[in-house]
Amino acid sequence: MTVPTACVIGWPIRHSRSPVIHRYWLRSLGIQGDYVAKAVEPEWIDAFLRDFAGSGLVGGNVTVPYKEAAFAAVAECEAVARALKAVNTLWLEGGKLFGGNTDAHGFLANLDERAPAWSSAGGRAVVLGAGGAARAVVWALAQRGFDIVVVNRTRDRAEALVNVAPRIEVDDWRSLSGRLKDAALLVNTTSLGMTGQPTLAIDLRPLPETAVVNDLVYAPLETGLLAQARARDLVVVDGLGMLLHQAVPGFERWFGDRPTVTAELRDLVAADIEGR
Ligand code: ATR
């Protein structure tokens, strides 16, 4: 008898930590099930999604570069996925493929857990970057009532985010220090600071001493941005928790139990990141 099996699809997929996360929950909750990584080549993604209901899988996660393709392929999707035009979680209902997006949930749950007071005063959030991750972040921040400034190397991509939610402005890198002066939150959604990528050159001195700094980069866990913020005694939140929390709703859909993001899971995934 085969056990209920979910997957993560992407190209490449070797970097994905999702199997470590979901297998930990399957083990710790004593659920008979499995979670596998599937590298799907670009020429096969449309067929893979079209035939998902016949694959024997109960559902799955979708990662780079297929979140938009998954959005286009699902029969039905949640409002948040529609707003983000991207699907990162798939499941089946009545033989039909459904899609959701848990990135915004993961972003908020991580901040709620690691910096519980982060959104209580509201105010302005400065978001660096304008890719898919920024889209989810901007949408999530709007849900919490923040005014948002998006700063991105390519201004056109930032402009494309203004219709995701109300009260979003776009500004240039050269205006950043002025924007930081009254920021309640700074979020890095760019790949700068990631292992193997250029560093994020930014001066955090203008930030108020009450500001929270969140980096979505989680490899390394302590990025240059977070080290600089910590040196200033600001509240810092790393990106690992977003990865862990975004996984929760999918697991619950496929396997029935809502899992918990434990310190043990965090340590397990952190060791995996540091070991590679
Ligand atoms: P994701 O879906 O993870 O957000 P993405 O869509 O590739 O990934 O977005 C990457 C982000 O990092 C973008 O905001 C990108 O800026 P551009 O829109 O100008 O490309 C930003 N980024 C990547 N490398 C960068 C660099 N060397 N300097 C400045 N920004 C960079």
GROMACS .gro file of C-alpha atoms and ligand atoms in nm:
model
  307
    1MET     CA    1   0.000   0.000   0.000
    2THR     CA    2   0.136   0.341  -0.090
    3VAL     CA    3   0.111   0.617   0.168
    4PRO     CA    4  -0.033   0.964   0.096
    5THR     CA    5   0.248   1.155  -0.071
    6ALA     CA    6   0.294   1.525  -0.137
    7CYS     CA    7   0.577   1.687  -0.332
    8VAL     CA    8   0.760   2.007  -0.404
    9ILE     CA    9   0.814   2.096  -0.768
   10GLY     CA   10   1.068   2.340  -0.902
   11TRP     CA   11   1.366   2.367  -1.138
   12PRO     CA   12   1.621   2.319  -1.000
   13ILE     CA   13   1.490   2.162  -0.679
   14ARG     CA   14   1.805   2.038  -0.503
   15HIS     CA   15   1.816   2.347  -0.278
   16SER     CA   16   1.464   2.293  -0.140
   17ARG     CA   17   1.434   2.235   0.235
   18SER     CA   18   1.065   2.148   0.211
   19PRO     CA   19   1.124   1.769   0.231
   20VAL     CA   20   1.318   1.816   0.558
   21ILE     CA   21   1.033   2.023   0.704
   22HIS     CA   22   0.740   1.801   0.600
   23ARG     CA   23   0.918   1.474   0.682
   24TYR     CA   24   0.995   1.609   1.029
   25TRP     CA   25   0.624   1.678   1.084
   26LEU     CA   26   0.519   1.339   0.941
   27ARG     CA   27   0.764   1.170   1.182
   28SER     CA   28   0.682   1.377   1.489
   29LEU     CA   29   0.304   1.349   1.438
   30GLY     CA   30   0.327   0.975   1.362
   31ILE     CA   31   0.154   1.012   1.024
   32GLN     CA   32   0.200   0.748   0.755
   33GLY     CA   33   0.288   0.966   0.458
   34ASP     CA   34   0.573   1.093   0.247
   35TYR     CA   35   0.695   1.416   0.089
   36VAL     CA   36   0.927   1.414  -0.210
   37ALA     CA   37   1.115   1.668  -0.422
   38LYS     CA   38   1.042   1.657  -0.794
   39ALA     CA   39   1.259   1.837  -1.045
   40VAL     CA   40   1.027   1.917  -1.334
   41GLU     CA   41   1.194   2.042  -1.650
   42PRO     CA   42   1.038   2.357  -1.801
   43GLU     CA   43   0.912   2.170  -2.106
   44TRP     CA   44   0.714   1.932  -1.882
   45ILE     CA   45   0.561   2.170  -1.628
   46ASP     CA   46   0.233   2.232  -1.813
   47ALA     CA   47   0.173   1.860  -1.865
   48PHE     CA   48   0.271   1.783  -1.505
   49LEU     CA   49   0.018   2.032  -1.368
   50ARG     CA   50  -0.253   1.931  -1.613
   51ASP     CA   51  -0.219   1.565  -1.515
   52PHE     CA   52  -0.171   1.629  -1.142
   53ALA     CA   53  -0.499   1.463  -1.044
   54GLY     CA   54  -0.382   1.141  -1.206
   55SER     CA   55  -0.035   1.149  -1.051
   56GLY     CA   56  -0.132   0.974  -0.728
   57LEU     CA   57   0.000   1.270  -0.526
   58VAL     CA   58  -0.226   1.433  -0.266
   59GLY     CA   59  -0.086   1.779  -0.330
   60GLY     CA   60   0.232   1.975  -0.328
   61ASN     CA   61   0.432   2.291  -0.302
   62VAL     CA   62   0.547   2.493  -0.598
   63THR     CA   63   0.870   2.686  -0.596
   64VAL     CA   64   1.077   2.892  -0.838
   65PRO     CA   65   1.018   2.926  -1.131
   66TYR     CA   66   0.670   2.770  -1.146
   67LYS     CA   67   0.443   2.970  -0.912
   68GLU     CA   68   0.289   3.166  -1.200
   69ALA     CA   69   0.247   2.852  -1.414
   70ALA     CA   70   0.070   2.685  -1.121
   71PHE     CA   71  -0.160   2.986  -1.085
   72ALA     CA   72  -0.251   2.954  -1.452
   73ALA     CA   73  -0.307   2.579  -1.425
   74VAL     CA   74  -0.536   2.546  -1.121
   75ALA     CA   75  -0.912   2.505  -1.160
   76GLU     CA   76  -0.982   2.714  -0.849
   77CYS     CA   77  -0.771   2.926  -0.620
   78GLU     CA   78  -0.783   3.121  -0.298
   79ALA     CA   79  -0.822   3.500  -0.299
   80VAL     CA   80  -0.464   3.555  -0.183
   81ALA     CA   81  -0.326   3.349  -0.473
   82ARG     CA   82  -0.541   3.552  -0.711
   83ALA     CA   83  -0.407   3.875  -0.564
   84LEU     CA   84  -0.049   3.754  -0.596
   85LYS     CA   85  -0.104   3.582  -0.933
   86ALA     CA   86   0.107   3.300  -0.794
   87VAL     CA   87   0.035   2.961  -0.639
   88ASN     CA   88   0.277   2.788  -0.402
   89THR     CA   89   0.045   2.520  -0.260
   90LEU     CA   90  -0.160   2.265  -0.455
   91TRP     CA   91  -0.426   2.021  -0.342
   92LEU     CA   92  -0.710   1.821  -0.494
   93GLU     CA   93  -1.082   1.860  -0.430
   94GLY     CA   94  -1.326   1.637  -0.615
   95GLY     CA   95  -1.056   1.551  -0.867
   96LYS     CA   96  -0.989   1.920  -0.942
   97LEU     CA   97  -0.662   2.101  -0.881
   98PHE     CA   98  -0.686   2.384  -0.626
   99GLY     CA   99  -0.420   2.641  -0.547
  100GLY     CA  100  -0.331   2.868  -0.259
  101ASN     CA  101  -0.045   3.095  -0.165
  102THR     CA  102   0.098   3.069   0.186
  103ASP     CA  103   0.395   3.305   0.145
  104ALA     CA  104   0.211   3.604   0.293
  105HIS     CA  105   0.092   3.389   0.584
  106GLY     CA  106   0.449   3.264   0.639
  107PHE     CA  107   0.586   3.617   0.636
  108LEU     CA  108   0.333   3.744   0.894
  109ALA     CA  109   0.350   3.436   1.117
  110ASN     CA  110   0.730   3.461   1.131
  111LEU     CA  111   0.722   3.824   1.241
  112ASP     CA  112   0.438   3.756   1.487
  113GLU     CA  113   0.644   3.477   1.641
  114ARG     CA  114   0.988   3.642   1.650
  115ALA     CA  115   0.889   4.008   1.712
  116PRO     CA  116   0.538   3.994   1.862
  117ALA     CA  117   0.491   4.373   1.885
  118TRP     CA  118   0.612   4.440   1.531
  119SER     CA  119   0.281   4.555   1.382
  120SER     CA  120   0.108   4.699   1.687
  121ALA     CA  121   0.201   5.061   1.609
  122GLY     CA  122   0.173   5.031   1.229
  123GLY     CA  123   0.349   5.307   1.038
  124ARG     CA  124   0.573   5.280   0.735
  125ALA     CA  125   0.743   4.971   0.602
  126VAL     CA  126   1.030   4.991   0.355
  127VAL     CA  127   1.049   4.688   0.125
  128LEU     CA  128   1.367   4.626  -0.073
  129GLY     CA  129   1.308   4.434  -0.397
  130ALA     CA  130   1.012   4.382  -0.627
  131GLY     CA  131   1.010   4.015  -0.729
  132GLY     CA  132   0.762   3.744  -0.634
  133ALA     CA  133   0.862   3.748  -0.267
  134ALA     CA  134   0.812   4.125  -0.249
  135ARG     CA  135   0.464   4.086  -0.393
  136ALA     CA  136   0.362   3.854  -0.109
  137VAL     CA  137   0.528   4.079   0.151
  138VAL     CA  138   0.358   4.394   0.024
  139TRP     CA  139   0.018   4.224   0.021
  140ALA     CA  140   0.072   4.093   0.374
  141LEU     CA  141   0.186   4.432   0.508
  142ALA     CA  142  -0.119   4.599   0.359
  143GLN     CA  143  -0.338   4.351   0.552
  144ARG     CA  144  -0.178   4.487   0.870
  145GLY     CA  145  -0.242   4.848   0.767
  146PHE     CA  146   0.113   4.958   0.688
  147ASP     CA  147   0.207   5.236   0.450
  148ILE     CA  148   0.459   5.081   0.216
  149VAL     CA  149   0.757   5.209   0.019
  150VAL     CA  150   0.905   4.972  -0.238
  151VAL     CA  151   1.264   5.035  -0.342
  152ASN     CA  152   1.406   4.829  -0.626
  153ARG     CA  153   1.700   4.840  -0.867
  154THR     CA  154   1.458   4.819  -1.160
  155ARG     CA  155   1.195   5.085  -1.098
  156ASP     CA  156   0.943   4.940  -1.345
  157ARG     CA  157   0.915   4.618  -1.144
  158ALA     CA  158   0.845   4.821  -0.829
  159GLU     CA  159   0.580   5.024  -1.014
  160ALA     CA  160   0.411   4.697  -1.104
  161LEU     CA  161   0.350   4.631  -0.733
  162VAL     CA  162   0.148   4.943  -0.660
  163ASN     CA  163  -0.180   4.782  -0.760
  164VAL     CA  164  -0.133   4.487  -0.523
  165ALA     CA  165  -0.267   4.694  -0.234
  166PRO     CA  166  -0.350   5.053  -0.137
  167ARG     CA  167  -0.093   5.296   0.005
  168ILE     CA  168   0.213   5.170  -0.181
  169GLU     CA  169   0.476   5.414  -0.303
  170VAL     CA  170   0.787   5.356  -0.511
  171ASP     CA  171   1.121   5.522  -0.452
  172ASP     CA  172   1.482   5.494  -0.567
  173TRP     CA  173   1.784   5.349  -0.387
  174ARG     CA  174   1.939   5.696  -0.365
  175SER     CA  175   1.644   5.815  -0.156
  176LEU     CA  176   1.666   5.517   0.078
  177SER     CA  177   1.831   5.683   0.375
  178GLY     CA  178   1.556   5.949   0.387
  179ARG     CA  179   1.292   5.674   0.372
  180LEU     CA  180   1.455   5.481   0.656
  181LYS     CA  181   1.429   5.777   0.897
  182ASP     CA  182   1.069   5.708   0.993
  183ALA     CA  183   1.043   5.340   0.903
  184ALA     CA  184   0.888   5.100   1.153
  185LEU     CA  185   1.001   4.801   0.951
  186LEU     CA  186   1.265   4.724   0.688
  187VAL     CA  187   1.230   4.404   0.486
  188ASN     CA  188   1.488   4.273   0.239
  189THR     CA  189   1.324   4.061  -0.030
  190THR     CA  190   1.613   4.082  -0.276
  191SER     CA  191   1.866   3.804  -0.318
  192LEU     CA  192   2.145   4.038  -0.207
  193GLY     CA  193   2.331   3.899   0.096
  194MET     CA  194   2.252   3.540   0.004
  195THR     CA  195   2.544   3.297  -0.007
  196GLY     CA  196   2.712   3.342  -0.345
  197GLN     CA  197   2.537   3.673  -0.420
  198PRO     CA  198   2.666   4.030  -0.384
  199THR     CA  199   2.625   4.190  -0.042
  200LEU     CA  200   2.344   4.432   0.034
  201ALA     CA  201   2.524   4.764   0.073
  202ILE     CA  202   2.304   4.971   0.299
  203ASP     CA  203   2.358   5.203   0.592
  204LEU     CA  204   2.107   5.137   0.869
  205ARG     CA  205   2.204   5.436   1.082
  206PRO     CA  206   1.902   5.646   0.979
  207LEU     CA  207   1.656   5.384   1.109
  208PRO     CA  208   1.475   5.476   1.433
  209GLU     CA  209   1.583   5.273   1.735
  210THR     CA  210   1.237   5.112   1.750
  211ALA     CA  211   1.261   4.970   1.397
  212VAL     CA  212   1.238   4.600   1.318
  213VAL     CA  213   1.464   4.456   1.045
  214ASN     CA  214   1.361   4.140   0.861
  215ASP     CA  215   1.569   3.964   0.596
  216LEU     CA  216   1.393   3.703   0.382
  217VAL     CA  217   1.734   3.558   0.297
  218TYR     CA  218   1.798   3.256   0.522
  219ALA     CA  219   2.125   3.125   0.380
  220PRO     CA  220   2.322   3.243   0.566
  221LEU     CA  221   2.090   3.279   0.865
  222GLU     CA  222   2.276   3.583   0.992
  223THR     CA  223   2.310   3.807   0.687
  224GLY     CA  224   2.521   4.122   0.677
  225LEU     CA  225   2.198   4.323   0.701
  226LEU     CA  226   2.092   4.147   1.021
  227ALA     CA  227   2.442   4.172   1.169
  228GLN     CA  228   2.439   4.547   1.109
  229ALA     CA  229   2.092   4.580   1.262
  230ARG     CA  230   2.190   4.370   1.563
  231ALA     CA  231   2.497   4.587   1.618
  232ARG     CA  232   2.254   4.879   1.647
  233ASP     CA  233   2.040   4.682   1.898
  234LEU     CA  234   1.742   4.679   1.662
  235VAL     CA  235   1.494   4.393   1.670
  236VAL     CA  236   1.601   4.149   1.397
  237VAL     CA  237   1.409   3.864   1.236
  238ASP     CA  238   1.575   3.617   1.001
  239GLY     CA  239   1.411   3.453   0.701
  240LEU     CA  240   1.405   3.092   0.819
  241GLY     CA  241   1.076   3.128   1.006
  242MET     CA  242   0.894   3.240   0.691
  243LEU     CA  243   1.007   2.922   0.516
  244LEU     CA  244   0.885   2.711   0.810
  245HIS     CA  245   0.552   2.889   0.862
  246GLN     CA  246   0.459   2.896   0.491
  247ALA     CA  247   0.472   2.516   0.502
  248VAL     CA  248   0.207   2.480   0.775
  249PRO     CA  249  -0.119   2.526   0.578
  250GLY     CA  250  -0.018   2.283   0.301
  251PHE     CA  251   0.073   2.009   0.547
  252GLU     CA  252  -0.262   2.051   0.719
  253ARG     CA  253  -0.450   2.022   0.389
  254TRP     CA  254  -0.268   1.710   0.270
  255PHE     CA  255  -0.226   1.518   0.595
  256GLY     CA  256  -0.508   1.650   0.818
  257ASP     CA  257  -0.317   1.773   1.123
  258ARG     CA  258  -0.201   2.132   1.171
  259PRO     CA  259   0.171   2.107   1.251
  260THR     CA  260   0.372   2.332   1.481
  261VAL     CA  261   0.688   2.525   1.405
  262THR     CA  262   0.906   2.405   1.693
  263ALA     CA  263   1.255   2.510   1.804
  264GLU     CA  264   1.363   2.155   1.719
  265LEU     CA  265   1.244   2.197   1.357
  266ARG     CA  266   1.418   2.534   1.333
  267ASP     CA  267   1.744   2.377   1.454
  268LEU     CA  268   1.708   2.087   1.213
  269VAL     CA  269   1.659   2.309   0.908
  270ALA     CA  270   1.925   2.558   1.025
  271ALA     CA  271   2.175   2.269   1.051
  272ASP     CA  272   2.075   2.158   0.701
  273ILE     CA  273   2.134   2.509   0.565
  274GLU     CA  274   2.466   2.546   0.740
  275GLY     CA  275   2.578   2.198   0.633
  276ARG     CA  276   2.541   2.268   0.264
  277ATR     P1  277   1.190   3.637  -0.583
  277ATR     O1  278   1.079   3.572  -0.659
  277ATR     O2  279   1.258   3.546  -0.486
  277ATR     O3  280   1.149   3.765  -0.521
  277ATR     P2  281   1.311   3.761  -0.818
  277ATR     O4  282   1.177   3.777  -0.878
  277ATR     O5  283   1.422   3.707  -0.901
  277ATR     O6  284   1.305   3.663  -0.692
  277ATR     O7  285   1.352   3.901  -0.751
  277ATR     C1  286   1.482   3.924  -0.706
  277ATR     C2  287   1.490   4.063  -0.646
  277ATR     O8  288   1.625   4.088  -0.607
  277ATR     C3  289   1.453   4.173  -0.744
  277ATR     O9  290   1.395   4.280  -0.673
  277ATR     C4  291   1.590   4.213  -0.801
  277ATR    O10  292   1.596   4.344  -0.852
  277ATR     P3  293   1.556   4.372  -1.006
  277ATR    O11  294   1.405   4.372  -1.011
  277ATR    O12  295   1.614   4.506  -1.034
  277ATR    O13  296   1.617   4.261  -1.086
  277ATR     C5  297   1.673   4.203  -0.676
  277ATR     N1  298   1.817   4.187  -0.709
  277ATR     C6  299   1.878   4.074  -0.749
  277ATR     N2  300   2.010   4.097  -0.771
  277ATR     C7  301   2.029   4.230  -0.746
  277ATR     C8  302   2.145   4.316  -0.750
  277ATR     N3  303   2.266   4.269  -0.785
  277ATR     N4  304   2.127   4.445  -0.716
  277ATR     C9  305   2.006   4.493  -0.679
  277ATR     N5  306   1.894   4.417  -0.674
  277ATR    C10  307   1.906   4.287  -0.706
   0.00000   0.00000   0.00000
